[in-house]
Coordinates of C-alpha atoms and ligand atoms in Angstrom, one line a residue:
M693 CA 0.0 0.0 0.0
K694 CA 1.0 3.6 -0.4
T695 CA 1.9 5.8 2.5
A696 CA 3.5 9.3 2.9
I697 CA 6.6 9.6 5.0
Y698 CA 9.4 12.1 5.9
T699 CA 12.7 10.9 7.4
K700 CA 14.3 14.3 8.2
Y701 CA 13.0 17.8 9.0
G702 CA 12.6 20.2 6.2
S703 CA 10.5 21.7 3.3
P704 CA 7.5 19.8 1.7
E705 CA 9.9 18.3 -0.9
I706 CA 11.2 15.9 1.8
I707 CA 7.9 14.0 1.8
K708 CA 7.9 10.7 -0.2
I709 CA 5.2 8.4 -1.1
I710 CA 6.5 4.8 -0.6
D711 CA 5.1 1.3 -0.9
V712 CA 4.9 -0.7 2.3
E713 CA 3.2 -3.9 3.3
K714 CA -0.5 -3.5 4.0
P715 CA -0.9 -3.8 7.9
S716 CA -2.8 -6.6 9.5
P717 CA -5.1 -5.8 12.5
K718 CA -4.2 -7.2 15.9
S719 CA -6.9 -8.9 17.9
N720 CA -8.3 -5.6 19.3
E721 CA -7.8 -3.6 16.0
V722 CA -9.7 -2.8 12.8
L723 CA -8.1 -2.3 9.4
V724 CA -9.5 0.8 7.7
K725 CA -9.3 1.4 4.0
I726 CA -8.9 5.2 4.0
K727 CA -11.1 7.2 1.7
A728 CA -10.0 10.7 3.0
S729 CA -7.4 12.0 5.5
S730 CA -6.5 15.4 6.8
A731 CA -3.4 17.5 6.0
T732 CA -3.0 20.1 8.8
R733 CA -0.8 22.9 10.0
A734 CA 0.2 20.7 12.9
D735 CA 1.5 18.2 10.3
T736 CA 3.6 20.9 8.6
M737 CA 5.1 21.9 11.9
M738 CA 6.0 18.4 12.8
R739 CA 7.6 18.0 9.4
Q740 CA 9.6 21.2 9.8
G741 CA 10.5 20.3 13.4
S742 CA 9.2 23.7 14.4
P743 CA 9.4 25.5 16.8
T744 CA 12.9 24.1 17.4
F745 CA 12.3 23.5 21.1
G746 CA 9.5 21.1 20.0
R747 CA 12.3 18.7 18.8
L748 CA 12.8 17.8 22.4
F749 CA 9.5 15.9 22.0
L750 CA 9.5 15.2 18.2
G751 CA 13.1 13.9 18.0
L752 CA 16.3 16.0 18.5
F753 CA 18.1 15.5 15.1
K754 CA 15.4 13.7 13.0
P755 CA 11.8 12.9 13.5
K756 CA 11.1 9.9 15.7
N757 CA 7.8 9.3 13.9
T758 CA 8.2 9.3 10.1
S759 CA 4.6 8.9 9.0
L760 CA 2.2 11.7 8.2
G761 CA -1.4 12.5 8.8
T762 CA -3.5 12.2 12.0
G763 CA -7.2 12.3 10.9
F764 CA -9.0 9.7 8.7
S765 CA -12.3 8.6 7.4
G766 CA -12.8 5.3 5.6
V767 CA -14.4 1.9 5.5
I768 CA -13.5 -1.1 7.7
E769 CA -12.0 -3.9 5.6
S770 CA -11.1 -6.5 8.3
I771 CA -11.3 -6.8 12.1
G772 CA -9.3 -8.6 14.8
D773 CA -10.8 -11.6 16.7
E774 CA -11.8 -9.6 19.8
V775 CA -13.4 -6.6 18.1
S776 CA -17.0 -6.1 19.2
K777 CA -17.9 -2.5 18.4
F778 CA -17.3 -2.5 14.6
K779 CA -17.9 -4.9 11.7
I780 CA -16.6 -5.2 8.1
A781 CA -17.9 -2.5 5.7
D782 CA -18.7 0.0 8.5
A783 CA -17.9 3.6 7.6
V784 CA -15.8 5.2 10.3
L785 CA -13.8 8.3 11.2
G786 CA -11.2 9.0 13.8
E787 CA -7.6 10.0 14.5
K788 CA -4.3 8.3 15.2
L789 CA -3.0 11.1 17.5
F790 CA 0.8 11.4 17.4
S791 CA 1.2 8.0 15.9
N792 CA 0.1 9.5 12.6
G793 CA 0.1 7.4 9.4
C794 CA -3.3 8.5 8.0
N795 CA -2.0 9.9 4.8
A796 CA -1.9 6.4 3.5
E797 CA -4.2 3.8 1.9
Y798 CA -4.8 1.8 5.1
I799 CA -4.3 2.1 8.8
C800 CA -4.9 -0.2 11.8
I801 CA -6.4 1.3 14.9
A802 CA -7.6 -0.3 18.2
E803 CA -11.4 -0.1 18.6
D804 CA -11.1 1.7 21.9
M805 CA -9.0 4.5 20.5
I806 CA -10.4 7.7 18.7
I807 CA -12.7 6.0 16.2
T808 CA -16.5 5.8 15.7
H809 CA -19.1 5.3 13.0
K810 CA -19.3 8.1 10.4
P811 CA -22.7 9.9 10.4
I812 CA -24.4 9.1 7.1
N813 CA -25.2 12.8 6.6
I814 CA -21.5 13.7 6.1
S815 CA -19.0 12.6 3.4
H816 CA -15.6 11.1 4.1
Q817 CA -14.1 14.4 3.0
E818 CA -16.1 16.3 5.6
A819 CA -15.4 13.7 8.3
A820 CA -11.6 13.3 7.9
P821 CA -10.7 16.8 9.2
I822 CA -13.0 16.7 12.3
C823 CA -10.2 15.7 14.6
D824 CA -8.1 18.7 13.7
G825 CA -10.1 22.0 14.0
F826 CA -13.2 20.7 15.8
L827 CA -11.5 18.4 18.3
T828 CA -8.8 20.9 19.2
S829 CA -11.1 23.8 19.5
Y830 CA -13.7 21.8 21.5
N831 CA -11.0 20.8 23.9
F832 CA -10.1 24.5 24.4
L833 CA -13.6 25.8 24.6
K834 CA -15.0 23.1 26.8
D835 CA -12.2 21.5 28.8
I836 CA -9.8 24.4 29.1
A837 CA -12.1 27.5 29.2
N838 CA -15.3 25.8 30.3
I839 CA -17.3 28.3 28.2
Q840 CA -20.7 29.1 29.7
Q841 CA -24.0 30.2 28.0
G842 CA -24.0 33.9 27.4
Q843 CA -20.3 34.5 27.7
H844 CA -18.6 36.5 25.0
V845 CA -15.9 34.6 23.1
L846 CA -13.5 36.2 20.5
V847 CA -12.0 33.9 18.0
N848 CA -8.9 35.3 16.3
G849 CA -8.2 33.5 13.0
A850 CA -11.9 32.6 12.5
S851 CA -11.4 31.5 8.9
G852 CA -8.8 28.8 9.7
S853 CA -9.4 25.1 10.5
L854 CA -9.4 25.7 14.3
G855 CA -11.1 29.1 14.0
S856 CA -14.0 28.0 11.7
A857 CA -14.7 25.2 14.1
A858 CA -14.4 27.4 17.2
V859 CA -17.0 29.9 15.9
Q860 CA -19.5 27.2 15.3
L861 CA -18.8 25.4 18.6
A862 CA -18.9 28.5 20.7
K863 CA -22.4 29.2 19.2
V864 CA -23.5 25.6 19.9
M865 CA -22.4 26.2 23.5
G866 CA -24.6 29.3 23.8
A867 CA -21.9 31.9 23.7
K868 CA -21.9 35.3 22.0
V869 CA -19.1 35.1 19.3
T870 CA -16.9 37.7 17.7
G871 CA -14.8 36.3 14.8
V872 CA -11.7 38.1 13.6
C873 CA -10.6 37.5 9.9
S874 CA -9.7 39.5 6.8
T875 CA -12.1 41.2 4.5
K876 CA -12.4 38.3 2.0
N877 CA -13.5 35.8 4.7
M878 CA -16.1 38.0 6.6
E879 CA -19.1 36.5 4.8
L880 CA -17.9 33.0 5.6
V881 CA -17.4 33.8 9.3
K882 CA -20.9 35.4 9.5
S883 CA -22.4 32.3 7.8
L884 CA -20.8 30.1 10.5
G885 CA -22.8 31.9 13.1
A886 CA -20.6 34.7 14.4
D887 CA -22.6 37.5 16.0
F888 CA -19.9 40.1 15.2
V889 CA -17.0 40.0 12.7
I890 CA -13.9 42.2 12.9
D891 CA -11.8 42.7 9.8
Y892 CA -8.2 42.6 11.1
K893 CA -7.0 44.5 8.1
K894 CA -9.1 47.5 9.3
N895 CA -9.5 47.3 13.0
H896 CA -7.8 45.7 16.0
F897 CA -10.0 43.9 18.5
S898 CA -7.9 45.3 21.4
K899 CA -9.7 48.6 21.0
N900 CA -12.7 47.0 22.6
T901 CA -11.9 47.3 26.2
N902 CA -13.3 45.0 29.0
M903 CA -15.4 43.1 26.4
Y904 CA -14.5 39.4 26.2
D905 CA -14.7 36.5 28.7
V906 CA -12.4 34.5 26.4
I907 CA -10.0 35.4 23.6
Y908 CA -9.1 32.3 21.6
D909 CA -6.2 33.1 19.3
S910 CA -6.5 30.0 17.1
V911 CA -3.7 31.1 14.8
G912 CA -1.1 32.5 17.2
K913 CA -1.1 35.9 15.6
T914 CA -1.6 38.0 18.8
N915 CA -0.6 37.5 22.4
Y916 CA -1.8 38.1 26.0
S917 CA -0.2 41.5 26.3
M918 CA -2.0 42.8 23.3
S919 CA -5.3 41.2 24.4
K920 CA -5.3 42.1 28.1
K921 CA -7.3 45.3 27.9
A922 CA -10.0 43.6 25.7
L923 CA -10.5 40.9 28.3
K924 CA -13.0 41.3 31.2
P925 CA -11.3 41.3 34.6
N926 CA -11.3 37.5 35.0
G927 CA -11.2 36.8 31.2
V928 CA -8.9 34.2 29.8
F929 CA -6.5 34.3 26.8
M930 CA -5.8 30.9 25.2
T931 CA -4.0 29.7 22.2
P932 CA -3.1 26.3 20.6
V933 CA 0.1 27.8 19.2
L934 CA 3.1 27.4 21.4
S935 CA 5.8 30.1 21.6
L936 CA 8.2 31.1 24.3
N937 CA 5.9 34.1 25.1
V938 CA 2.9 31.7 25.6
L939 CA 5.0 29.3 27.6
W940 CA 6.2 32.1 29.9
Y941 CA 2.7 33.6 30.5
S942 CA 1.0 30.2 30.8
I943 CA 3.4 29.4 33.7
S944 CA 3.6 32.9 35.3
N945 CA -0.1 33.8 34.9
S946 CA -1.7 30.4 34.6
K947 CA -5.2 31.5 35.6
R948 CA -5.4 34.0 32.7
V949 CA -3.2 32.4 29.9
K950 CA -3.8 28.9 28.7
F951 CA -2.0 26.6 26.2
G952 CA -2.8 23.0 25.6
A953 CA -1.7 20.3 23.2
T954 CA -4.8 18.4 22.4
G955 CA -3.0 15.4 20.8
L956 CA -1.1 14.9 24.1
K957 CA -4.3 14.3 26.0
K958 CA -5.0 10.7 27.0
P959 CA -7.3 9.0 24.4
E960 CA -9.8 8.2 27.2
D961 CA -10.1 12.0 28.0
L962 CA -10.4 13.0 24.3
K963 CA -12.9 10.3 23.3
P964 CA -15.9 11.8 25.1
L965 CA -15.3 15.2 23.3
F966 CA -14.9 13.4 20.0
L967 CA -18.1 11.4 20.4
E968 CA -20.0 14.6 21.4
L969 CA -18.7 16.3 18.3
V970 CA -19.8 13.5 16.1
T971 CA -23.3 13.8 17.6
F972 CA -23.4 17.5 16.8
F973 CA -22.6 16.6 13.2
K974 CA -25.4 14.0 13.2
Q975 CA -27.7 16.8 14.5
K976 CA -26.5 19.0 11.6
K977 CA -25.2 21.6 14.1
L978 CA -21.7 21.8 12.6
K979 CA -20.2 21.8 9.1
T980 CA -16.7 21.2 7.9
V981 CA -15.3 24.1 5.9
I982 CA -13.2 22.6 3.1
D983 CA -10.8 24.8 1.1
K984 CA -9.1 22.3 -1.3
S985 CA -8.7 18.5 -1.8
Y986 CA -5.6 16.8 -3.1
D987 CA -4.9 13.2 -4.2
L988 CA -2.4 11.4 -2.0
S989 CA 0.1 11.6 -4.9
E990 CA -0.2 15.5 -4.6
I991 CA 0.7 15.7 -0.9
I992 CA 3.8 17.9 -1.4
E993 CA 1.6 20.4 -3.2
A994 CA -0.9 20.2 -0.3
H995 CA 1.8 21.0 2.2
H996 CA 3.0 24.0 0.2
Y997 CA -0.6 25.3 0.3
L998 CA -0.9 24.6 4.0
E999 CA 2.2 26.8 4.6
T1000 CA 0.7 29.8 2.8
D1001 CA -1.1 30.8 6.0
R1002 CA -4.1 31.6 3.7
K1003 CA -6.1 28.4 3.7
V1004 CA -9.8 28.7 4.6
G1005 CA -10.9 25.8 6.8
N1006 CA -9.4 22.5 6.0
I1007 CA -7.3 20.6 3.4
V1008 CA -8.3 17.0 2.6
I1009 CA -6.2 14.2 1.0
I1010 CA -8.3 11.8 -1.0
N1011 CA -7.6 8.2 -2.0
Q1012 CA -9.1 7.6 -5.5
Ligands
LIG2583 N1 -2.2 22.9 20.4 C1 -2.9 22.0 19.6 O1 -3.5 21.1 20.2 C2 -3.0 22.2 18.1 C3 -3.8 21.3 17.4 C4 -4.0 21.6 16.0 C5 -3.4 22.7 15.4 N2 -2.6 23.6 16.2 C6 -2.0 24.8 15.7 O2 -3.1 25.7 15.5 C7 -2.7 26.7 14.5 C8 -3.8 27.0 13.6 O3 -4.1 26.0 12.7 P1 -5.2 26.2 11.6 O4 -5.1 25.0 10.7 O5 -6.5 26.6 12.1 O6 -4.6 27.5 10.8 P2 -4.8 27.9 9.3 O7 -6.1 27.3 8.9 O8 -3.6 27.5 8.5 O9 -4.9 29.5 9.4 C9 -5.0 30.1 8.2 C10 -6.1 31.2 8.4 O10 -5.6 32.2 9.3 C11 -6.0 33.4 8.9 N3 -5.0 34.4 9.3 C12 -3.8 34.6 8.8 N4 -3.2 35.7 9.4 C13 -4.1 36.2 10.3 C14 -4.1 37.2 11.2 N5 -3.0 38.0 11.4 N6 -5.2 37.4 12.0 C15 -6.3 36.6 11.9 N7 -6.4 35.6 11.0 C16 -5.3 35.4 10.2 C17 -6.1 33.3 7.4 O11 -7.1 34.2 6.9 P3 -6.7 35.4 5.9 O12 -6.1 34.8 4.6 O13 -8.0 36.1 5.7 O14 -5.7 36.2 6.7 C18 -6.4 31.8 7.1 O15 -7.8 31.6 6.9 C19 -1.5 26.1 13.8 O16 -0.3 26.8 14.3 C20 -1.4 24.7 14.3 O17 -0.1 24.1 14.3 C21 -2.4 23.3 17.5

């Protein structure tokens, strides 16, 4: 089967599609024939080994994990002897967390990990990216910030994968939402349910003093110092983008500044969030924003596009 790998840190050109033996499921695993997988900003950062201090975790001189792609959607082709929750031909979606390997034709995954049945009202392409933007942002909004009905949440980078998910999720949770994006994405962000939209090319949200309970900088383009005045007295600034500034404030002012790495949570803590999200999709409360889709053979091109910083929502890799 074909799979995408990278054996050193660097530009998209280091990615190779290679042929490897098709995996066989262990007794507690299912073998999934992948129809669509996600290609994400987090994948590009792991491939670059960036930020450099992240290599303490990713591998000091070269990546410890050489496979690419965390989110998948596909169809079960075979199952291990002890599998009880799934059967052959079930359509499923899920994620492999930091073990990656979803930009491939097949993966094996244990039935107790992050996998569930795909709702029939969404396509494989819409399902594959759910574990990037939606799962990450739901972890921030629910488990980290514990958003309450009526609170005012500002989402910076509201047109990205995490941001487009956060706007919708904060609305589902009953919050008032302000989305920050550029002029060309304002209509999209409004259509996702934002009550207010700020065009960052014309205005800076920090002019709104004492306004927000939570500022979620989904793209790491601002910081706590710039956001402080816009927060209410007990307001929280949070971001999924790690920098030395975020690291410093999240330690020195941990009540007000929060960082989290969703993929590092225990699967048993992530799974309830994942299952709730899938229920929201079944109830048609959420929709995946897709910018472009690429064939697995075009993954280098997909990574170049991911690095432009201009993508709108998600990028999907399709297996023909
Ligand atoms: N900690 C975790 O658990 C975790 C998990 C997943 C991802 N991440 C990280 O989260 C970050 C966001 O990922 P993503 O996929 O959501 O990003 P993304 O989709 O690549 O972000 C691109 C979007 O950001 C907007 N943007 C660019 N500059 C902006 C600015 N100055 N202000 C506001 N919006 C701006 C762009 O819109 P315009 O073209 O209109 O500017 C574009 O729509 C990445 O750094 C990723 O590594 C962290």
